[in-house]
Coordinates of C-alpha atoms in Angstrom, one line a residue:
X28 CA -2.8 21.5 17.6
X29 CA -1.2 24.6 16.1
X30 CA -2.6 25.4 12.8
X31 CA 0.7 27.5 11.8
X32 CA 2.9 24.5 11.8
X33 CA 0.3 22.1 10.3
X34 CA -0.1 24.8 7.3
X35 CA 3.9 25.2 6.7
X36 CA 4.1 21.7 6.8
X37 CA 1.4 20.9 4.1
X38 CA 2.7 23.8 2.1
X39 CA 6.4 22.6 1.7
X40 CA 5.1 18.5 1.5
X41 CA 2.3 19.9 -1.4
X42 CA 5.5 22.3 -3.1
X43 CA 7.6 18.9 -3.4
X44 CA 4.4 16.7 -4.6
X45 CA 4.1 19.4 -7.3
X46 CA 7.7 18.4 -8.4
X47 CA 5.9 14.9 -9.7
X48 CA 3.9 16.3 -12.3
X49 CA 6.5 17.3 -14.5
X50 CA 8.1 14.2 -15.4
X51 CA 4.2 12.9 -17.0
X52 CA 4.5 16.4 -18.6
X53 CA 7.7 15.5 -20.4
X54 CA 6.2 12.0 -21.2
X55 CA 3.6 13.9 -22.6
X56 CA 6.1 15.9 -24.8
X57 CA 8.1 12.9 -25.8
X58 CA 5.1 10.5 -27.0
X59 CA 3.1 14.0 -28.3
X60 CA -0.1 12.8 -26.8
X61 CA -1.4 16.2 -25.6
X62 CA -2.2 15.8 -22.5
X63 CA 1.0 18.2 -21.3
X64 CA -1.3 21.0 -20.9
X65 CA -3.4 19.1 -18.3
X66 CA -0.6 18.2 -15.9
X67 CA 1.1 21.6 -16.7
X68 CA -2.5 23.2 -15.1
X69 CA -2.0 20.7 -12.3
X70 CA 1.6 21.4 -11.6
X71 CA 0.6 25.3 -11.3
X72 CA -2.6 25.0 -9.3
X73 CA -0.4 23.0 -6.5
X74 CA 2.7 24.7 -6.9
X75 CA 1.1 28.1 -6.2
X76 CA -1.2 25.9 -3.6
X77 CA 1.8 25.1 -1.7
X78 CA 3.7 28.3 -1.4
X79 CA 0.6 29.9 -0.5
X80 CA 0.4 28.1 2.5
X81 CA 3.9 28.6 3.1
X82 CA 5.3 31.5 2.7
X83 CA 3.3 33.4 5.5
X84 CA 4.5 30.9 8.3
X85 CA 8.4 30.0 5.8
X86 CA 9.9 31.6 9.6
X87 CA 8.7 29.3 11.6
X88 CA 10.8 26.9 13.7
X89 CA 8.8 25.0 15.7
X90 CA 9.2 21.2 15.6
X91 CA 6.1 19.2 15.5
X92 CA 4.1 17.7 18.2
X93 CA 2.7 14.3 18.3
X94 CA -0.9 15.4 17.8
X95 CA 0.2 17.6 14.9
X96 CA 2.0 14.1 13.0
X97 CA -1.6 12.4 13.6
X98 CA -3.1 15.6 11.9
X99 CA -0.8 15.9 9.1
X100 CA -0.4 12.5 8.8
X101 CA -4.2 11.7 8.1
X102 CA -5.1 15.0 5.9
X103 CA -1.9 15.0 3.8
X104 CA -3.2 11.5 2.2
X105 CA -6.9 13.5 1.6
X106 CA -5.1 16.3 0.4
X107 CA -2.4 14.8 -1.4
X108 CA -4.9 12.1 -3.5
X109 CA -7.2 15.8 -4.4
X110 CA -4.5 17.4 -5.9
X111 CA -3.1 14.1 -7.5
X112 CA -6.4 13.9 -9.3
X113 CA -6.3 17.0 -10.7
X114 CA -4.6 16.3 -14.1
X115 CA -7.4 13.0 -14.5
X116 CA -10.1 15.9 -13.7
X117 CA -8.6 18.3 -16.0
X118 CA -7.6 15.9 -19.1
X119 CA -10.1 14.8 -21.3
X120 CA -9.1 11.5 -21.0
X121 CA -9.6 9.4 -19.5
X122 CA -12.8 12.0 -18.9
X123 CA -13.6 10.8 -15.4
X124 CA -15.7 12.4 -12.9
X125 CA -14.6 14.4 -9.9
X126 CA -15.5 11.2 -7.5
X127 CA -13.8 8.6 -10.1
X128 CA -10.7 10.9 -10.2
X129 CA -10.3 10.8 -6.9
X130 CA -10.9 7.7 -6.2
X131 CA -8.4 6.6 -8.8
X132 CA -5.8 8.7 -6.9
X133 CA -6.1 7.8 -3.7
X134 CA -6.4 4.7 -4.6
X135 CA -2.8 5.0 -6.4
X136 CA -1.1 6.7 -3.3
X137 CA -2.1 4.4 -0.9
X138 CA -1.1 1.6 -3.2
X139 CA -4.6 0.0 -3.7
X140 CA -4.8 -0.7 -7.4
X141 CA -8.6 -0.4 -7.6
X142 CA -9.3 1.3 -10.7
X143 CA -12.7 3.2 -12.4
X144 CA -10.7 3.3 -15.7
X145 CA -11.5 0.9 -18.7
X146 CA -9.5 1.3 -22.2
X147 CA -6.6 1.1 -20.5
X148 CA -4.7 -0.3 -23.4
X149 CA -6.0 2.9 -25.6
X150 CA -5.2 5.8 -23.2
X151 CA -2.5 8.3 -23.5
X152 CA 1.2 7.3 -22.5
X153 CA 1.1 10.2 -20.2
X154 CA -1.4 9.2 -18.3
X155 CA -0.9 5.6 -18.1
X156 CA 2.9 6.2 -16.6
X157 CA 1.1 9.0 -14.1
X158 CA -0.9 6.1 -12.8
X159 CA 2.4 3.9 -12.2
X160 CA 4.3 6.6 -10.7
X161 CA 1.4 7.8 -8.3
X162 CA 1.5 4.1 -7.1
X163 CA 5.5 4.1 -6.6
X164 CA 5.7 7.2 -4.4
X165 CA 2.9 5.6 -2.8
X166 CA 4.6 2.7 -2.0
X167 CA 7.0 4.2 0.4
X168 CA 4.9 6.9 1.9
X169 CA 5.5 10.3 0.2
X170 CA 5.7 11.3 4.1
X171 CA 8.2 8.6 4.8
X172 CA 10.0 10.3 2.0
X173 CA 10.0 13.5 2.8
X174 CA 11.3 13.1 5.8
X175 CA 14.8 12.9 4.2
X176 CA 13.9 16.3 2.9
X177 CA 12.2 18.1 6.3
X178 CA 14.7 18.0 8.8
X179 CA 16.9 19.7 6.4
X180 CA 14.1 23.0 6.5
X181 CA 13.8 22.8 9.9
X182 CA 11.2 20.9 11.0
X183 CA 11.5 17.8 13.1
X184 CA 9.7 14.6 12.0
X185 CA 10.0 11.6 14.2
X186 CA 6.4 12.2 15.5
X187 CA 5.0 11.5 11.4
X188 CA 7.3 8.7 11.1
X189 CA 5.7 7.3 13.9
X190 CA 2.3 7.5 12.5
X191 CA 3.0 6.7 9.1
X192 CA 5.4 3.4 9.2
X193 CA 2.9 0.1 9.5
X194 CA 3.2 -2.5 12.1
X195 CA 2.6 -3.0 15.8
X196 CA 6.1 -1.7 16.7
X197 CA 6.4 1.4 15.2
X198 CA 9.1 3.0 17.2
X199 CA 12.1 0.9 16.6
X200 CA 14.1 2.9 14.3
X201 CA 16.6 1.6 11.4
X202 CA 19.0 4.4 11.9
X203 CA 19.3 6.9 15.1
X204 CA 18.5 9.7 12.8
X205 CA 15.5 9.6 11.1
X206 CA 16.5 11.6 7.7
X207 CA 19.2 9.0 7.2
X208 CA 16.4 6.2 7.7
X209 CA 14.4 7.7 5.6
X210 CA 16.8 8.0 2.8
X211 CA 18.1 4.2 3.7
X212 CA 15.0 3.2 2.8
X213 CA 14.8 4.8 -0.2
X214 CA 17.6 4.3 -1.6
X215 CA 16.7 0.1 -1.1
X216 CA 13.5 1.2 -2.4
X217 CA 15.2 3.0 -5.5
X218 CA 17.4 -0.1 -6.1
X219 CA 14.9 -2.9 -6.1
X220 CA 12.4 -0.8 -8.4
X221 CA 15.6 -0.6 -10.7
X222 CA 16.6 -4.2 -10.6
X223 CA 12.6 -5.0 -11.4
X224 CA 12.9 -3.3 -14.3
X225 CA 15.9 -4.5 -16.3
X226 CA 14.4 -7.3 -15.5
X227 CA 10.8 -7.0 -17.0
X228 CA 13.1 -5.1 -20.1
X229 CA 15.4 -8.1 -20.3
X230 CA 12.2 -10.9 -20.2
X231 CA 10.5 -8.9 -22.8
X232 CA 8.7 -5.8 -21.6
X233 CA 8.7 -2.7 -23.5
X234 CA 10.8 -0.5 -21.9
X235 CA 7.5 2.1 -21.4
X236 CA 6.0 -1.0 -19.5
X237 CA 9.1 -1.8 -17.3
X238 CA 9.6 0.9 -15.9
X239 CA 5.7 1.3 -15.3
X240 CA 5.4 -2.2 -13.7
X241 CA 8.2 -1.7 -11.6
X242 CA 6.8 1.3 -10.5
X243 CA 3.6 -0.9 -9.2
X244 CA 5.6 -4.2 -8.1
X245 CA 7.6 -2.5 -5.9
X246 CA 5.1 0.1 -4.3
X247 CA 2.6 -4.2 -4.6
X248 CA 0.2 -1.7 -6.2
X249 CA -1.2 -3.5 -9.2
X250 CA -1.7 -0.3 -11.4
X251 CA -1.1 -1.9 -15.5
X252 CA -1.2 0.2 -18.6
X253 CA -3.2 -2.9 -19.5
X254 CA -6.7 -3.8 -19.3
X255 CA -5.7 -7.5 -19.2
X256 CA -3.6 -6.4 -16.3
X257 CA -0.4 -9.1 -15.8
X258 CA -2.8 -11.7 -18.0
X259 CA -1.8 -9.4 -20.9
X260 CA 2.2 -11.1 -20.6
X261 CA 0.7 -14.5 -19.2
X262 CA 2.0 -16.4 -22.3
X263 CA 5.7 -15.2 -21.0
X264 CA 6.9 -16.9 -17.8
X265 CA 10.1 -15.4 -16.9
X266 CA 7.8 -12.1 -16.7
X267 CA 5.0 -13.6 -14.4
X268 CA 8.0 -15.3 -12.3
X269 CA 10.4 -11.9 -11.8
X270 CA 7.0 -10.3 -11.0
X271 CA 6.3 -13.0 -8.5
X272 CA 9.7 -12.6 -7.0
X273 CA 9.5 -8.5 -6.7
X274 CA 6.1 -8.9 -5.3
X275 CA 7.3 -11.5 -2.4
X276 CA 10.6 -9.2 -1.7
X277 CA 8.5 -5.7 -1.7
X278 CA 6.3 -7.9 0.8
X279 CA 9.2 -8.4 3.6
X280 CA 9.9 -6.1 6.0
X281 CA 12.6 -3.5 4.7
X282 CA 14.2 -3.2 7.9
X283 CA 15.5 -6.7 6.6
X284 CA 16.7 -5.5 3.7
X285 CA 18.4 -2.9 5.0
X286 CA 20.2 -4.7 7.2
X287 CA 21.1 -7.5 4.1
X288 CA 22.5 -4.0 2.3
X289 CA 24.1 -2.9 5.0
X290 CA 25.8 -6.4 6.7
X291 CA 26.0 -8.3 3.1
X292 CA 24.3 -11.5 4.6
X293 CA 21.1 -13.4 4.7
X294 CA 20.8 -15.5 6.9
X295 CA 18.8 -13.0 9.5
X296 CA 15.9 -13.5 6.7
X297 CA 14.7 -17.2 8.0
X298 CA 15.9 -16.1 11.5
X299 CA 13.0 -13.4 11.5
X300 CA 9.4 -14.8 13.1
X301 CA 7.1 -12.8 10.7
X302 CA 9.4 -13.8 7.8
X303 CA 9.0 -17.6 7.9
X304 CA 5.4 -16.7 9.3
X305 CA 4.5 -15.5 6.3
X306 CA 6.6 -17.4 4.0
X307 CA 4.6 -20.6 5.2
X308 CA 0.8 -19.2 5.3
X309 CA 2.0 -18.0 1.3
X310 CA 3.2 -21.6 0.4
X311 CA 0.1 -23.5 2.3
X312 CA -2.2 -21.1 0.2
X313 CA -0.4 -22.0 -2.9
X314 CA -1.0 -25.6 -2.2
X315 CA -5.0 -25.2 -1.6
X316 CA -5.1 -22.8 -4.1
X317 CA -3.2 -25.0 -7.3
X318 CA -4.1 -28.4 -6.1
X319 CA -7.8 -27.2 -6.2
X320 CA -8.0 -25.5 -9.6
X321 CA -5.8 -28.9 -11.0
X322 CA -8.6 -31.3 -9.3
X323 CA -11.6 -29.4 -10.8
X324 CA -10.1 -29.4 -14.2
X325 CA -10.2 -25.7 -14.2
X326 CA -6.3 -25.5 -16.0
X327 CA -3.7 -28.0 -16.9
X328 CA -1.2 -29.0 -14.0
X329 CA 1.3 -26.0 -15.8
X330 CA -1.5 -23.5 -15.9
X331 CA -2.8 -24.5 -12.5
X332 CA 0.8 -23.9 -11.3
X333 CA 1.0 -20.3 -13.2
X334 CA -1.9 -18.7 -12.3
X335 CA -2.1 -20.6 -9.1
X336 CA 0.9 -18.9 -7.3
X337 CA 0.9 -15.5 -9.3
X338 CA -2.7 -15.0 -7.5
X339 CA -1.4 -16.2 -4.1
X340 CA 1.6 -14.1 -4.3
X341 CA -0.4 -10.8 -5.9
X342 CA -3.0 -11.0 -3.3
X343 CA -1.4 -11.9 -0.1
X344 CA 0.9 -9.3 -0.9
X345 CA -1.8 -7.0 -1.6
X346 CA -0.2 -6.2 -5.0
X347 CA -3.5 -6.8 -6.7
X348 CA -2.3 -8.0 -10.5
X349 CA -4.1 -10.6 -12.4
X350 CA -2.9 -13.1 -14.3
X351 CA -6.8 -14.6 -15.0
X352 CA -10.1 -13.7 -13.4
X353 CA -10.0 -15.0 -9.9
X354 CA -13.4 -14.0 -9.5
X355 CA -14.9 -17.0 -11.7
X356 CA -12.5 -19.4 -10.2
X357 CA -14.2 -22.5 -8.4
X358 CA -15.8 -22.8 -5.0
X359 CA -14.3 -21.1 -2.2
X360 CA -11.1 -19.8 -3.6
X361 CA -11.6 -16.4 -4.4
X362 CA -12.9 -15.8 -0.7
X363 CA -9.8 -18.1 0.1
X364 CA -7.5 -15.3 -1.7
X365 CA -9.3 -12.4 -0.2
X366 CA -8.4 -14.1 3.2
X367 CA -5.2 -13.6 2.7
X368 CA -5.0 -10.1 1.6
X369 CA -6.7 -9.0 4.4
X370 CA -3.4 -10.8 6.2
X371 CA -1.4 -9.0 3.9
X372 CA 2.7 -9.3 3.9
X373 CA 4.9 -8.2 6.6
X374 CA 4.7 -4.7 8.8
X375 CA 7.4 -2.5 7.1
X376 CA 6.6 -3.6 4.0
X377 CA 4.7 -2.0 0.7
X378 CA 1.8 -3.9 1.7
X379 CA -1.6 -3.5 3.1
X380 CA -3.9 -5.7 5.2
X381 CA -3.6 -6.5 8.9
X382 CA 0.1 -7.7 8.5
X383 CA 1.3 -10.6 9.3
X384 CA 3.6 -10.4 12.6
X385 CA -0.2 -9.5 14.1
X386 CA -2.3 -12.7 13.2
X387 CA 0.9 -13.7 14.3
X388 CA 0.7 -12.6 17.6
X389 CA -3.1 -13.4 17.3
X390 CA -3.0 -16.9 17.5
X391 CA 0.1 -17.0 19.7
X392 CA -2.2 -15.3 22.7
X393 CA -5.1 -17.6 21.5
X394 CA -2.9 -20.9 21.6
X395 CA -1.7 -19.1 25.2
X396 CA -5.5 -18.7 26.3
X397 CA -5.9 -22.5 25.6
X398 CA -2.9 -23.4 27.6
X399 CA -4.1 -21.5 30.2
X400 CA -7.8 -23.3 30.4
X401 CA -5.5 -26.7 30.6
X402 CA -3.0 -25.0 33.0
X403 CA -4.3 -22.3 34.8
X404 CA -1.4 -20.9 37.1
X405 CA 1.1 -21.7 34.1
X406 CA 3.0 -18.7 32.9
X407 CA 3.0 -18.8 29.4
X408 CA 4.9 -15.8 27.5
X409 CA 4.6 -14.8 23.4
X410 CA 7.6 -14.7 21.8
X411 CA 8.8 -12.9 18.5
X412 CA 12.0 -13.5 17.6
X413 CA 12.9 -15.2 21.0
X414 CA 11.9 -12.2 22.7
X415 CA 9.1 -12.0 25.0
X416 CA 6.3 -9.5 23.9
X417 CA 4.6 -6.8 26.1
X418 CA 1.7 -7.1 26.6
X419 CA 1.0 -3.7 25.9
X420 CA 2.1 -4.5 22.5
X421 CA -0.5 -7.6 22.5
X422 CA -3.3 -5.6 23.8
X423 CA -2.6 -3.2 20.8
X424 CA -2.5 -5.8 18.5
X425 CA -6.1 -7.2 20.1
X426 CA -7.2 -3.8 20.0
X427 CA -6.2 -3.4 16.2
X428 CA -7.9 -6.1 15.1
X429 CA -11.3 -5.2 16.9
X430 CA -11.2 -1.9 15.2
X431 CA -10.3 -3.1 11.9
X432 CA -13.3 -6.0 11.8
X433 CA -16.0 -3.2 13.4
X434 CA -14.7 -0.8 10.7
X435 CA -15.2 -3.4 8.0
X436 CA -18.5 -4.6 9.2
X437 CA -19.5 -0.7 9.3
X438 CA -18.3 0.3 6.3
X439 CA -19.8 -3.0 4.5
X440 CA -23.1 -2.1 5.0
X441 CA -22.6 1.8 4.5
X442 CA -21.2 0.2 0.7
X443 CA -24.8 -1.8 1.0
X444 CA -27.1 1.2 2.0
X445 CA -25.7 3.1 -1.0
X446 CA -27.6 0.0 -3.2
X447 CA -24.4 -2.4 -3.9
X448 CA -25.3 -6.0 -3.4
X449 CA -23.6 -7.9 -0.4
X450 CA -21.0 -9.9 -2.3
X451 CA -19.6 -6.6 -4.1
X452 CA -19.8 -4.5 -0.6
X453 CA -18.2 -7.3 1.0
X454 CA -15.8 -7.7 -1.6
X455 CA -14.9 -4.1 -2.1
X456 CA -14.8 -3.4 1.1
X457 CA -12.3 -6.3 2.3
X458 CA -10.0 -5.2 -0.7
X459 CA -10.1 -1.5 -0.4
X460 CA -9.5 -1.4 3.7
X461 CA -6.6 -4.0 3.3
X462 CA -5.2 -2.0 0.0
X463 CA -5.3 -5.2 -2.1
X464 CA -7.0 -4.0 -5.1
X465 CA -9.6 -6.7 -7.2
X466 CA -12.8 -7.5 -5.9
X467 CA -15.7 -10.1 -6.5
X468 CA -19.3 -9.2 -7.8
X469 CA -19.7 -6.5 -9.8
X470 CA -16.3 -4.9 -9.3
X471 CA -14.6 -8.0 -10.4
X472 CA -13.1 -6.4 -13.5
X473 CA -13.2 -2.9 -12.4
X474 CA -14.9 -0.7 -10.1
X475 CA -16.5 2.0 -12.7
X476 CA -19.7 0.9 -12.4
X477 CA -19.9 1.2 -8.2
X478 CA -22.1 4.1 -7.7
X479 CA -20.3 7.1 -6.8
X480 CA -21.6 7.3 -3.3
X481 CA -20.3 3.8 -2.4
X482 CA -17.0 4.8 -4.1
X483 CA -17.1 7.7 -1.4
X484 CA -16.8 5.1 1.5
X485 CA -14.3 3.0 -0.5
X486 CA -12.2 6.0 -0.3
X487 CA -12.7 6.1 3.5
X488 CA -11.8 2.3 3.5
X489 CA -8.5 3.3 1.4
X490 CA -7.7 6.0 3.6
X491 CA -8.1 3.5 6.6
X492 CA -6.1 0.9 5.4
X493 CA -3.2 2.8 4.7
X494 CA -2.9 4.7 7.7
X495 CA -3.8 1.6 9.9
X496 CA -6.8 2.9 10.9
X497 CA -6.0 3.9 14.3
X498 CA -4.1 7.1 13.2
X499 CA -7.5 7.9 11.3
X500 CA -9.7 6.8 13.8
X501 CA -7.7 8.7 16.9
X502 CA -8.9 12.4 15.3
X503 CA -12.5 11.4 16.0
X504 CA -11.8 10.8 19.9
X505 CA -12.6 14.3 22.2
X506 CA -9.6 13.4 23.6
X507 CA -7.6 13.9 21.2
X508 CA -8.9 17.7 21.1
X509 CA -8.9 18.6 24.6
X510 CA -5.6 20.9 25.4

């Protein structure tokens, strides 16, 4: 590791991140709500932050090593979510505690959507859009996107790409050149937030809260600048169904979008495993999920139908908006919903959770093992796209998901030990380590009154999630240290 690289890298990527206060500043301005002066203290304080820890080393021109990306990588997203909080520390609203503020950033940047906040529908303009946009750059990894930016200053970048894009086979590559992949992607990224918009403006949003849920559909964050979340324009369907159809298309990998931009066709979508894969587990949830809340009487057939696939769709994409209380729902179906967070939407995607190509791959090699017990010399490959897999690729995958249910189980009852009872640790936990966002028990509204200590792991479980764990997880190995 060489701590000279590492610094100019953080000090350019914290110089750019400063560049996203000023547009809340000039929101600010525009709506008069005072709060200008908060994000103007936070847009110096990183500014000067960043060129501190660049200038000294501006000479350098050194690419970066692999271990260096896992370094930067995992920090940046601590680093980033501190700095981010600043103007929520600072302001005097939403007058939030150093813990709450940060939680409520990192819980924007990584796309999460769990919130401390409450009043939402009374707090400054400002702040509310500051919330959306923290989600939106999120969404594509601010790394991701500053990789269009680096190579350009010198510094090579294939080795954070590699640790920041999600899925099991992280180093097929878009584009040869990984500035013009990066900026592929967000230009798609730029054009369906756009597209979402005009149409939330065009079905009846204020043109404040278009571009603000745009900002969160996109990114499947689930930041509002309501209290009442999505449930707030439940009463208007052609707003609940173009969020339903963002939320599914932020959901699919953008390696298939690029390639519909780029080719002017479709028809690779149903061709793609993890595509249908996660097209059917999303309509078979709808079914259990709608047929269930009609047969208990809980809504109407029309209501059951609403609120029924808007959950489906804002959980298993780990968007995290609500359209009603899922929480009080019947039965098994909120634990039914949080199942399929933790799946999450495809690898390459906005989403969070364990991605769907691996459960995927999960029960392929568990139908294979059963094969196997019938017919034991029988060769029996996994396919993906009529490709055989590695099996180094499904040993990651199996490696993956041990990590992931040890880390929840871990982190569960850390969340427990700090006093939480087991269905909100549970909850919280689930939802925060697979990004989704709502929760069950006492955080089923919103997370303000978790105790700050359990909020500290919940931020740990954020962190995780986003960064798949493993690129967390590998700095703790004396491996990883030795020269």
């Amino acid at each position: 590791m060489r701590p000279a690289v590492i610094a100019r890298v953080f000090g350019i990527l914290l110089t750019v991140f400063s560049l996203t206060l000023l547009p809340p500043i000039g929101v600010s301005l525009w709506y008069d709500d005072g709060t200008h002066i908060a994000f103007s203290v936070a847009f110096g304080i990183t500014i000067l932050t960043g060129l501190f820890m660049w200038l000294p080393v501006h000479d350098l021109k050194q690419d970066l090593r692999t271990r260096d990306g896992f370094v930067v990588t995992s920090l940046f997203w601590l680093i980033l979510g501190s700095f981010g909080a600043l103007p929520l520390i600072i302001s005097t609203q939403p007058n939030l505690s150093v813990v709450d503020a940060i939680f409520e950033s990192i819980s924007g940047l990584t796309t999460t959507g769990a919130t401390t906040i409450t009043g939402l529908d009374t707090l400054p303009p400002a702040i509310l859009y500051y919330r959306q946009q923290l989600q939106w750059f999120g969404g594509i990894g601010v790394i991701v996107i500053a990789l269009a930016i680096l190579p350009m200053l010198g510094i090579g970048g294939m080795q954070l790409y590699k640790a920041e894009i999600p899925g099991p086979v992280k180093d097929t590559k878009l584009t040869p050149r990984i500035a013009e992949t990066a900026r592929a992607l967000f230009v798609i990224y730029i054009i369906l937030t756009v597209l979402c918009g005009i149409g939330y403006w065009w079905a009846g949003m204020t043109v404040f809260d278009a571009v603000g849920h745009a900002f969160s559909t996109v990114a499947n964050g689930g930041f509002s600048t309501h209290d009442a979340s999505m449930g707030f324009y439940a009463h208007n369907h052609a707003i609940m169904a173009i969020a339903i159809i963002f939320m599914l298309t932020a959901g699919i990998n953008f390696g298939l979008h690029f390639f519909a931009f780029s080719n002017r066709t479709l028809k690779h979508y149903w061709k793609d495993s993890e595509f249908r894969f996660y097209i059917w587990v999303t309509v078979v949830a709808c079914f259990i999920i709608v047929g269930y809340l009609w047969a208990t009487g809980t809504y109407n057939m029309q209501d059951s139908l609403l609120h029924g696939i808007f959950q489906v769709v804002s959980i298993g994409t780990t968007a995290g908006f609500g359209s009603e209380s899922f929480a009080v729902w019947p039965a098994f179906l909120p634990y039914v919903l949080l199942l399929v967070g933790i799946m999450g939407a495809c690898a390459g995607s906005t989403s969070g959770g364990i991605k769907a190509v691996r459960v995927m791959l999960i029960m392929k090699s568990g139908l294979r093992e059963l094969n196997r017990l019938v017919h034991p010399n029988a060769v029996v490959p996994i396919k993906v796209n009529r490709k055989i897999v590695p099996d180094r690729v499904t040993d990651a995958v199996w490696g993956f998901f041990a990590v992931y249910i040890l880390s929840f189980f871990v982190l569960t009852i850390a969340v427990m030990a700090t006093g939480e009872n087991f269905v909100t640790s549970f909850s919280t936990v689930a939802s925060c380590l697979s990004n989704i966002g709502p929760a069950l028990g006492d955080a089923a509204s919103h997370y303000a009154s978790v105790n700050e200590f359990a909020k500290c792991f919940l931020i740990l479980a954020m962190l995780m999630g986003r960064l798949e764990i493993f690129t967390l997880l590998v700095l703790l190995t004396p491996a990883f240290w030795r020269h």
